[in-house]
Amino acid sequence: MLYYFFRFLEQFGVPGSNLWSYISFRALLALMLALVVSAWFGEYFIKWMKRHNISEVQRDAAIDPFGVQKINVPSMGGIIIIVSVLVPCLLLGRLRNIYMILMIVTTVWLGLLGFLDDYIKNFKKNKDGLSGKFKILGQVLLGLLVGLVLYFSPDAVIRENVEVEYQGGVRTEVVHKDQAVKSTKTTIPFVKNNNLDYTQLMSFCGKYKTQAGWILFVLVTIFVITAVSNGANLNDGMDGMAAGNSAIICFALGVLAYVSSHIEFASYLNIMYVPGSQELVIYICAMVGALIGFLWYNAYPAQIFMGDTGSLTIGGVIAVLSIIIHKELLLPILCGVFLVESLSVILQVEYFKLGKRKGLRQRIFKRTPIHDNFRVLPSQLDPDCRYVFRNWPHGAWHESKITVRFWITTILLAAATIITLKIR
């Protein structure tokens, strides 16, 4: 809203009003405003939750070998994050931009889905929360919505990057086609011609390959949103873990969104130019600011937990952002921590079931998701169970050390993701 107000004042030559046309100015302002709102609103929200005795069902104290009791700690902290993101976006963003609209819808949709889960846990005192099938259904519907909007909206277009050779191939220049088009192309890392077209994958459909390509794109969108959202949910198991990792991931996505929205940078990096995606930088900066502000209360020892209201929303936001800028195939690298968390749970469950059919008690890790594997003492292990990684790591790490080391890992993965734009 403020964006349109100051652009209106710019017509009358009001000093300083032209600043609002700069993405860098609005993005940094969004980051600062989100951080302040998160820190300010968070304090009152925590007091309100405690005053009404609304807290998460007591966590199993046996998980922590250091005997830290986390009792009567409020949850649903994702509300703080969502409010802190929406306020700057509504004030500073261009609300007629299709990508900003999609991000706001994603935030509200998954926020409500996570809120239902936390409501059942906190108010109904049912630790199981919302049924898993309803969570998956909500994520699938969002993926379907995002895919269809990107297909039908005339504003969701790209300008494809192509290489032009001069002087017999001695010099190569990257240019972008003049015409913006609908496209099912996405960036694929580590190859010279780094655009993968879903339509080409469906070439066996003959004259219907374009329609089949869009169907495949929508299915990929649904899968990515569901996978990343649940991965972020699994990562939310220690104080500051999910918030810190997500802030780093969002920062890297902010870099990718900015270069994708800048035609000169897009040409230099030989990636698609996505007109209008600069507004995503505003949203991403608001998310980073909100997450950093939330860490003020969520860092060890946590005064409030994120809950599914936050983790499901953050994971979905990361997925939708990557899809909009056509970088979803970089997520296995960028969100490597989320991927490993999910795989550890899947492998643990399947390995346990395999042993159960043979009459054996067996596990791969001492505990999953994988971050819990690092805080288990030998005395906490089941003596009748065989563990593949029984002696890894030796001893138990403190929760804060595990969290910081996961942050460091995510920083390395974020840097590697950005580097892939040049390694081909």
CSV table of C-alpha atoms in Angstrom, one decimal:
chain,number,residue,atom,x,y,z
A,1,MET,CA,0.0,0.0,0.0
A,2,LEU,CA,2.8,2.4,0.8
A,3,TYR,CA,4.4,1.5,-2.5
A,4,TYR,CA,1.4,2.8,-4.4
A,5,PHE,CA,1.0,5.9,-2.1
A,6,PHE,CA,4.6,7.1,-2.6
A,7,ARG,CA,4.6,6.3,-6.4
A,8,PHE,CA,1.5,8.6,-6.5
A,9,LEU,CA,3.4,11.3,-4.6
A,10,GLU,CA,6.3,10.9,-7.1
A,11,GLN,CA,4.0,12.4,-9.8
A,12,PHE,CA,4.0,15.7,-7.8
A,13,GLY,CA,7.8,15.7,-7.3
A,14,VAL,CA,7.7,15.0,-3.5
A,15,PRO,CA,11.3,14.6,-2.4
A,16,GLY,CA,12.3,11.0,-1.6
A,17,SER,CA,9.2,9.4,-3.1
A,18,ASN,CA,11.3,8.0,-6.0
A,19,LEU,CA,13.1,5.7,-3.5
A,20,TRP,CA,10.1,3.4,-3.5
A,21,SER,CA,10.8,2.4,-7.1
A,22,TYR,CA,14.1,0.7,-6.1
A,23,ILE,CA,13.9,-2.9,-5.2
A,24,SER,CA,17.0,-2.7,-2.9
A,25,PHE,CA,15.4,0.1,-0.8
A,26,ARG,CA,12.1,-1.7,-0.3
A,27,ALA,CA,13.7,-5.1,0.2
A,28,LEU,CA,16.0,-3.9,3.0
A,29,LEU,CA,13.1,-1.9,4.5
A,30,ALA,CA,11.0,-5.1,4.5
A,31,LEU,CA,13.7,-7.0,6.2
A,32,MET,CA,14.1,-4.4,9.0
A,33,LEU,CA,10.3,-4.0,9.4
A,34,ALA,CA,9.7,-7.8,9.6
A,35,LEU,CA,12.5,-8.2,12.2
A,36,VAL,CA,11.1,-5.4,14.3
A,37,VAL,CA,7.5,-6.7,14.0
A,38,SER,CA,8.7,-10.2,14.9
A,39,ALA,CA,10.6,-9.1,18.0
A,40,TRP,CA,7.8,-6.8,19.2
A,41,PHE,CA,4.8,-8.9,18.4
A,42,GLY,CA,6.6,-12.0,19.6
A,43,GLU,CA,7.0,-10.7,23.1
A,44,TYR,CA,3.2,-9.9,23.5
A,45,PHE,CA,2.2,-13.1,21.8
A,46,ILE,CA,4.3,-15.2,24.2
A,47,LYS,CA,2.9,-13.4,27.2
A,48,TRP,CA,-0.7,-13.9,25.9
A,49,MET,CA,-0.1,-17.6,25.3
A,50,LYS,CA,1.3,-18.1,28.8
A,51,ARG,CA,-1.4,-16.0,30.4
A,52,HIS,CA,-4.0,-18.2,28.9
A,53,ASN,CA,-2.0,-21.3,29.8
A,54,ILE,CA,-1.8,-22.4,26.1
A,55,SER,CA,1.3,-24.6,25.7
A,56,GLU,CA,2.4,-27.7,23.7
A,57,VAL,CA,1.8,-31.1,25.2
A,58,GLN,CA,4.9,-31.9,27.3
A,59,ARG,CA,7.8,-33.2,25.1
A,60,ASP,CA,9.4,-36.5,26.0
A,61,ALA,CA,12.2,-35.5,28.4
A,62,ALA,CA,14.0,-38.8,27.7
A,63,ILE,CA,15.0,-37.4,24.3
A,64,ASP,CA,17.4,-34.9,25.8
A,65,PRO,CA,20.4,-36.7,27.5
A,66,PHE,CA,21.2,-33.4,29.4
A,67,GLY,CA,17.9,-33.5,31.2
A,68,VAL,CA,16.4,-30.3,29.9
A,69,GLN,CA,12.7,-30.1,30.7
A,70,LYS,CA,10.6,-28.3,28.2
A,71,ILE,CA,7.4,-27.9,29.9
A,72,ASN,CA,4.7,-25.3,29.5
A,73,VAL,CA,6.5,-23.7,26.5
A,74,PRO,CA,4.0,-22.0,24.2
A,75,SER,CA,3.8,-23.3,20.6
A,76,MET,CA,2.2,-21.9,17.5
A,77,GLY,CA,5.1,-19.4,17.1
A,78,GLY,CA,4.6,-19.6,13.4
A,79,ILE,CA,1.9,-17.0,13.8
A,80,ILE,CA,4.6,-14.6,14.8
A,81,ILE,CA,6.5,-15.4,11.5
A,82,ILE,CA,3.4,-15.2,9.3
A,83,VAL,CA,2.3,-11.8,10.8
A,84,SER,CA,5.8,-10.5,10.5
A,85,VAL,CA,6.0,-11.5,6.8
A,86,LEU,CA,2.5,-10.3,5.7
A,87,VAL,CA,2.8,-6.8,7.3
A,88,PRO,CA,5.9,-5.7,5.2
A,89,CYS,CA,4.6,-7.4,2.1
A,90,LEU,CA,1.2,-5.6,2.3
A,91,LEU,CA,2.9,-2.3,3.0
A,92,LEU,CA,5.9,-2.4,0.7
A,93,GLY,CA,5.0,-4.8,-2.1
A,94,ARG,CA,3.3,-4.4,-5.4
A,95,LEU,CA,0.1,-6.2,-4.6
A,96,ARG,CA,-0.9,-6.5,-8.3
A,97,ASN,CA,2.2,-8.6,-9.0
A,98,ILE,CA,1.1,-12.2,-9.7
A,99,TYR,CA,4.1,-13.6,-7.9
A,100,MET,CA,3.5,-11.5,-4.7
A,101,ILE,CA,-0.1,-12.6,-4.8
A,102,LEU,CA,0.9,-16.3,-5.0
A,103,MET,CA,3.3,-16.0,-2.1
A,104,ILE,CA,0.7,-14.3,0.1
A,105,VAL,CA,-1.8,-17.0,-0.8
A,106,THR,CA,0.8,-19.7,0.0
A,107,THR,CA,1.6,-18.1,3.3
A,108,VAL,CA,-2.0,-17.9,4.4
A,109,TRP,CA,-3.0,-21.3,3.1
A,110,LEU,CA,-0.3,-23.3,4.7
A,111,GLY,CA,-0.4,-21.1,7.8
A,112,LEU,CA,-4.1,-22.1,8.3
A,113,LEU,CA,-3.2,-25.8,7.6
A,114,GLY,CA,-0.5,-25.7,10.3
A,115,PHE,CA,-2.7,-23.7,12.6
A,116,LEU,CA,-5.3,-26.5,12.5
A,117,ASP,CA,-2.7,-29.0,13.5
A,118,ASP,CA,-1.3,-26.9,16.3
A,119,TYR,CA,-4.9,-26.0,17.5
A,120,ILE,CA,-5.7,-29.7,17.9
A,121,LYS,CA,-2.4,-30.3,19.8
A,122,ASN,CA,-2.6,-27.3,22.1
A,123,PHE,CA,-6.4,-26.8,22.7
A,124,LYS,CA,-7.6,-30.3,22.3
A,125,LYS,CA,-4.5,-31.8,23.9
A,126,ASN,CA,-4.2,-34.4,21.2
A,127,LYS,CA,-0.5,-34.9,20.5
A,128,ASP,CA,-1.2,-36.5,17.1
A,129,GLY,CA,-2.6,-33.2,15.8
A,130,LEU,CA,-4.3,-33.0,12.4
A,131,SER,CA,-4.4,-36.3,10.4
A,132,GLY,CA,-1.5,-36.7,8.0
A,133,LYS,CA,-3.9,-37.3,5.1
A,134,PHE,CA,-5.5,-33.9,5.6
A,135,LYS,CA,-2.0,-32.2,5.6
A,136,ILE,CA,-1.1,-33.9,2.4
A,137,LEU,CA,-4.4,-33.0,0.8
A,138,GLY,CA,-3.9,-29.3,1.7
A,139,GLN,CA,-0.4,-29.4,0.2
A,140,VAL,CA,-1.6,-31.1,-2.9
A,141,LEU,CA,-4.4,-28.6,-3.4
A,142,LEU,CA,-1.9,-25.7,-3.0
A,143,GLY,CA,0.5,-27.3,-5.5
A,144,LEU,CA,-2.4,-27.7,-8.0
A,145,LEU,CA,-3.3,-24.0,-7.5
A,146,VAL,CA,0.2,-22.8,-8.0
A,147,GLY,CA,0.7,-24.9,-11.1
A,148,LEU,CA,-2.5,-23.8,-12.7
A,149,VAL,CA,-1.9,-20.1,-11.9
A,150,LEU,CA,1.5,-20.3,-13.5
A,151,TYR,CA,-0.1,-22.0,-16.5
A,152,PHE,CA,-3.0,-19.7,-17.0
A,153,SER,CA,-1.8,-16.3,-15.8
A,154,PRO,CA,-0.6,-14.0,-18.7
A,155,ASP,CA,1.9,-12.4,-16.3
A,156,ALA,CA,3.7,-15.6,-15.4
A,157,VAL,CA,6.2,-15.7,-18.3
A,158,ILE,CA,9.9,-15.9,-18.9
A,159,ARG,CA,12.4,-14.8,-21.6
A,160,GLU,CA,14.6,-17.7,-22.5
A,161,ASN,CA,18.4,-17.5,-22.4
A,162,VAL,CA,20.2,-18.5,-25.6
A,163,GLU,CA,23.8,-18.5,-26.7
A,164,VAL,CA,25.0,-16.6,-29.8
A,165,GLU,CA,28.4,-17.5,-31.2
A,166,TYR,CA,30.5,-15.0,-33.1
A,167,GLN,CA,33.7,-15.4,-35.2
A,168,GLY,CA,33.5,-19.1,-35.7
A,169,GLY,CA,32.7,-19.8,-32.0
A,170,VAL,CA,35.7,-17.9,-30.6
A,171,ARG,CA,33.3,-15.6,-28.7
A,172,THR,CA,30.0,-16.6,-27.2
A,173,GLU,CA,27.4,-14.2,-25.9
A,174,VAL,CA,24.2,-15.0,-23.9
A,175,VAL,CA,21.1,-13.0,-24.9
A,176,HIS,CA,17.5,-13.3,-24.0
A,177,LYS,CA,14.7,-13.7,-26.5
A,178,ASP,CA,12.7,-10.5,-27.0
A,179,GLN,CA,9.3,-12.2,-26.6
A,180,ALA,CA,8.2,-13.3,-23.1
A,181,VAL,CA,6.5,-16.7,-23.3
A,182,LYS,CA,4.9,-19.3,-21.1
A,183,SER,CA,7.4,-22.0,-20.4
A,184,THR,CA,7.8,-25.3,-18.7
A,185,LYS,CA,11.6,-25.0,-18.7
A,186,THR,CA,13.6,-25.1,-15.5
A,187,THR,CA,17.3,-24.7,-14.6
A,188,ILE,CA,19.3,-27.9,-14.2
A,189,PRO,CA,22.7,-27.8,-12.5
A,190,PHE,CA,26.1,-29.0,-13.8
A,191,VAL,CA,25.3,-29.1,-17.5
A,192,LYS,CA,26.2,-26.6,-20.3
A,193,ASN,CA,22.8,-26.2,-21.8
A,194,ASN,CA,21.2,-25.8,-18.4
A,195,ASN,CA,17.5,-25.6,-19.3
A,196,LEU,CA,15.4,-28.7,-18.9
A,197,ASP,CA,12.1,-28.6,-20.7
A,198,TYR,CA,9.3,-30.7,-19.2
A,199,THR,CA,7.6,-30.6,-22.6
A,200,GLN,CA,10.6,-32.4,-24.2
A,201,LEU,CA,10.4,-35.1,-21.6
A,202,MET,CA,6.8,-35.7,-22.8
A,203,SER,CA,7.7,-35.7,-26.5
A,204,PHE,CA,6.4,-39.3,-26.8
A,205,CYS,CA,2.9,-37.7,-26.5
A,206,GLY,CA,3.3,-36.3,-30.0
A,207,LYS,CA,1.1,-33.3,-30.8
A,208,TYR,CA,-0.1,-33.3,-27.2
A,209,LYS,CA,3.4,-32.9,-25.8
A,210,THR,CA,2.9,-29.3,-24.7
A,211,GLN,CA,-0.2,-30.1,-22.7
A,212,ALA,CA,1.5,-33.2,-21.3
A,213,GLY,CA,4.5,-31.0,-20.4
A,214,TRP,CA,2.3,-28.7,-18.3
A,215,ILE,CA,0.6,-31.7,-16.6
A,216,LEU,CA,4.1,-32.9,-15.7
A,217,PHE,CA,5.0,-29.4,-14.5
A,218,VAL,CA,1.9,-29.3,-12.2
A,219,LEU,CA,2.7,-32.8,-10.8
A,220,VAL,CA,6.3,-31.7,-10.1
A,221,THR,CA,5.0,-28.6,-8.4
A,222,ILE,CA,2.7,-30.7,-6.2
A,223,PHE,CA,5.6,-33.1,-5.3
A,224,VAL,CA,8.1,-30.3,-4.5
A,225,ILE,CA,5.7,-28.4,-2.3
A,226,THR,CA,4.7,-31.5,-0.4
A,227,ALA,CA,8.3,-32.8,0.0
A,228,VAL,CA,9.9,-29.5,1.1
A,229,SER,CA,7.0,-28.6,3.4
A,230,ASN,CA,7.2,-31.9,5.2
A,231,GLY,CA,11.0,-31.8,5.2
A,232,ALA,CA,11.0,-28.4,7.0
A,233,ASN,CA,8.4,-29.9,9.4
A,234,LEU,CA,10.8,-32.7,10.3
A,235,ASN,CA,13.7,-30.3,10.7
A,236,ASP,CA,11.7,-28.4,13.4
A,237,GLY,CA,12.8,-30.5,16.4
A,238,MET,CA,15.4,-28.4,18.2
A,239,ASP,CA,15.5,-24.8,19.4
A,240,GLY,CA,16.4,-22.5,16.5
A,241,MET,CA,17.0,-25.4,14.1
A,242,ALA,CA,14.3,-24.8,11.5
A,243,ALA,CA,14.3,-21.0,11.8
A,244,GLY,CA,18.0,-20.7,11.3
A,245,ASN,CA,18.2,-23.2,8.4
A,246,SER,CA,15.2,-21.6,6.7
A,247,ALA,CA,16.6,-18.1,7.0
A,248,ILE,CA,19.8,-19.2,5.2
A,249,ILE,CA,17.9,-21.1,2.5
A,250,CYS,CA,15.6,-18.0,2.0
A,251,PHE,CA,18.6,-15.7,1.7
A,252,ALA,CA,20.1,-18.0,-1.1
A,253,LEU,CA,16.7,-18.0,-2.8
A,254,GLY,CA,16.7,-14.2,-2.6
A,255,VAL,CA,20.0,-14.1,-4.5
A,256,LEU,CA,18.6,-16.4,-7.1
A,257,ALA,CA,15.4,-14.4,-7.4
A,258,TYR,CA,17.3,-11.1,-7.8
A,259,VAL,CA,19.6,-12.4,-10.5
A,260,SER,CA,16.6,-14.0,-12.3
A,261,SER,CA,14.8,-10.6,-12.3
A,262,HIS,CA,17.7,-8.6,-13.6
A,263,ILE,CA,18.3,-9.1,-17.3
A,264,GLU,CA,22.0,-8.2,-17.2
A,265,PHE,CA,22.8,-10.6,-14.3
A,266,ALA,CA,20.6,-13.3,-16.0
A,267,SER,CA,22.6,-12.9,-19.2
A,268,TYR,CA,25.9,-13.1,-17.3
A,269,LEU,CA,24.9,-16.3,-15.5
A,270,ASN,CA,23.1,-17.8,-18.6
A,271,ILE,CA,19.8,-18.3,-16.8
A,272,MET,CA,16.2,-17.5,-17.7
A,273,TYR,CA,15.0,-13.9,-17.2
A,274,VAL,CA,11.7,-13.9,-15.2
A,275,PRO,CA,10.1,-10.5,-15.6
A,276,GLY,CA,8.3,-9.3,-12.4
A,277,SER,CA,10.1,-11.7,-10.1
A,278,GLN,CA,11.9,-8.8,-8.4
A,279,GLU,CA,8.9,-8.5,-6.1
A,280,LEU,CA,9.9,-11.9,-4.7
A,281,VAL,CA,13.0,-10.2,-3.3
A,282,ILE,CA,10.7,-8.1,-1.1
A,283,TYR,CA,8.9,-11.2,0.1
A,284,ILE,CA,12.1,-13.1,0.8
A,285,CYS,CA,13.7,-10.2,2.7
A,286,ALA,CA,10.5,-10.0,4.8
A,287,MET,CA,10.7,-13.8,5.5
A,288,VAL,CA,14.4,-13.6,6.4
A,289,GLY,CA,13.7,-10.7,8.8
A,290,ALA,CA,10.8,-12.5,10.4
A,291,LEU,CA,12.9,-15.7,10.9
A,292,ILE,CA,15.8,-13.7,12.5
A,293,GLY,CA,13.4,-11.9,14.7
A,294,PHE,CA,11.7,-15.2,15.7
A,295,LEU,CA,15.1,-16.6,16.7
A,296,TRP,CA,15.2,-13.9,19.4
A,297,TYR,CA,12.7,-16.1,21.3
A,298,ASN,CA,13.3,-19.5,19.6
A,299,ALA,CA,17.1,-19.7,20.2
A,300,TYR,CA,18.1,-22.1,23.0
A,301,PRO,CA,16.5,-22.3,25.5
A,302,ALA,CA,13.4,-21.6,23.5
A,303,GLN,CA,10.7,-19.3,24.9
A,304,ILE,CA,8.3,-20.5,22.2
A,305,PHE,CA,8.2,-23.3,19.6
A,306,MET,CA,7.5,-22.7,15.9
A,307,GLY,CA,4.9,-25.5,15.6
A,308,ASP,CA,3.4,-26.7,12.3
A,309,THR,CA,2.0,-23.2,11.8
A,310,GLY,CA,5.5,-22.1,11.0
A,311,SER,CA,7.3,-25.2,9.7
A,312,LEU,CA,4.7,-26.2,7.1
A,313,THR,CA,4.4,-22.6,5.9
A,314,ILE,CA,8.1,-22.0,5.6
A,315,GLY,CA,8.7,-25.3,3.7
A,316,GLY,CA,5.9,-24.5,1.3
A,317,VAL,CA,7.1,-20.9,0.8
A,318,ILE,CA,10.6,-22.2,-0.1
A,319,ALA,CA,9.1,-24.6,-2.6
A,320,VAL,CA,6.8,-22.1,-4.3
A,321,LEU,CA,9.6,-19.5,-4.5
A,322,SER,CA,11.9,-22.0,-6.3
A,323,ILE,CA,9.2,-23.0,-8.7
A,324,ILE,CA,8.3,-19.4,-9.7
A,325,ILE,CA,11.9,-18.7,-10.6
A,326,HIS,CA,12.3,-22.1,-12.3
A,327,LYS,CA,15.0,-23.3,-9.9
A,328,GLU,CA,13.2,-26.2,-8.2
A,329,LEU,CA,15.8,-28.8,-9.4
A,330,LEU,CA,18.4,-26.9,-7.2
A,331,LEU,CA,16.4,-27.7,-4.1
A,332,PRO,CA,18.0,-31.1,-3.4
A,333,ILE,CA,21.3,-29.2,-2.9
A,334,LEU,CA,19.9,-26.0,-1.3
A,335,CYS,CA,17.5,-27.9,1.0
A,336,GLY,CA,19.9,-30.8,1.6
A,337,VAL,CA,19.3,-30.7,5.3
A,338,PHE,CA,15.6,-31.1,4.8
A,339,LEU,CA,16.2,-33.9,2.3
A,340,VAL,CA,18.4,-35.8,4.7
A,341,GLU,CA,15.9,-35.4,7.5
A,342,SER,CA,13.1,-36.9,5.4
A,343,LEU,CA,15.3,-39.7,4.0
A,344,SER,CA,16.5,-40.6,7.5
A,345,VAL,CA,12.9,-41.1,8.6
A,346,ILE,CA,11.9,-43.1,5.5
A,347,LEU,CA,14.9,-45.4,5.7
A,348,GLN,CA,14.5,-45.9,9.4
A,349,VAL,CA,10.9,-47.0,9.1
A,350,GLU,CA,11.5,-49.3,6.1
A,351,TYR,CA,14.6,-50.9,7.6
A,352,PHE,CA,12.7,-51.5,10.9
A,353,LYS,CA,9.8,-53.1,9.0
A,354,LEU,CA,12.2,-55.3,7.0
A,355,GLY,CA,13.7,-56.6,10.2
A,356,LYS,CA,10.3,-57.1,11.8
A,357,ARG,CA,9.2,-59.4,9.0
A,358,LYS,CA,12.4,-61.5,9.7
A,359,GLY,CA,11.7,-61.4,13.5
A,360,LEU,CA,14.6,-59.0,14.1
A,361,ARG,CA,14.8,-55.6,15.9
A,362,GLN,CA,17.0,-53.4,13.8
A,363,ARG,CA,17.4,-49.7,13.1
A,364,ILE,CA,19.8,-47.7,10.9
A,365,PHE,CA,20.2,-44.7,13.2
A,366,LYS,CA,19.9,-44.4,16.9
A,367,ARG,CA,17.0,-42.1,16.5
A,368,THR,CA,15.3,-40.1,13.7
A,369,PRO,CA,14.9,-37.5,12.3
A,370,ILE,CA,18.7,-37.4,11.8
A,371,HIS,CA,19.3,-34.5,14.1
A,372,ASP,CA,18.1,-36.6,17.1
A,373,ASN,CA,20.7,-39.2,16.3
A,374,PHE,CA,23.4,-36.8,17.6
A,375,ARG,CA,22.0,-36.5,21.1
A,376,VAL,CA,21.6,-40.1,22.2
A,377,LEU,CA,23.7,-41.6,24.9
A,378,PRO,CA,24.7,-45.3,24.8
A,379,SER,CA,22.6,-45.9,27.9
A,380,GLN,CA,19.5,-44.7,26.0
A,381,LEU,CA,19.8,-47.4,23.3
A,382,ASP,CA,17.6,-50.5,23.1
A,383,PRO,CA,20.0,-53.4,24.1
A,384,ASP,CA,17.9,-55.8,22.1
A,385,CYS,CA,18.1,-53.8,18.9
A,386,ARG,CA,20.8,-53.9,16.3
A,387,TYR,CA,21.9,-50.4,15.1
A,388,VAL,CA,23.9,-49.9,11.8
A,389,PHE,CA,25.4,-46.6,13.2
A,390,ARG,CA,25.5,-47.6,16.9
A,391,ASN,CA,28.8,-45.8,17.5
A,392,TRP,CA,28.2,-42.7,15.4
A,393,PRO,CA,28.6,-40.2,16.8
A,394,HIS,CA,30.5,-41.1,19.9
A,395,GLY,CA,28.7,-39.7,22.9
A,396,ALA,CA,25.9,-37.1,22.8
A,397,TRP,CA,26.1,-33.5,21.5
A,398,HIS,CA,24.3,-30.7,23.2
A,399,GLU,CA,21.3,-29.4,21.4
A,400,SER,CA,22.8,-25.9,20.7
A,401,LYS,CA,25.9,-27.5,19.1
A,402,ILE,CA,23.8,-29.7,16.8
A,403,THR,CA,21.7,-26.7,15.8
A,404,VAL,CA,24.8,-24.5,15.0
A,405,ARG,CA,26.5,-27.3,13.0
A,406,PHE,CA,23.3,-27.8,11.0
A,407,TRP,CA,23.3,-24.1,10.2
A,408,ILE,CA,26.9,-24.3,9.1
A,409,THR,CA,26.0,-27.2,6.8
A,410,THR,CA,23.2,-25.3,5.3
A,411,ILE,CA,25.4,-22.3,4.7
A,412,LEU,CA,27.8,-24.5,2.7
A,413,LEU,CA,24.9,-26.0,0.8
A,414,ALA,CA,23.5,-22.5,0.0
A,415,ALA,CA,26.9,-21.4,-1.3
A,416,ALA,CA,27.2,-24.6,-3.4
A,417,THR,CA,23.7,-23.9,-4.9
A,418,ILE,CA,24.7,-20.5,-6.0
A,419,ILE,CA,28.0,-21.7,-7.4
A,420,THR,CA,26.2,-24.3,-9.6
A,421,LEU,CA,25.1,-21.4,-11.8
A,422,LYS,CA,28.7,-21.1,-13.0
A,423,ILE,CA,29.8,-24.7,-12.8
A,424,ARG,CA,28.8,-26.4,-16.1
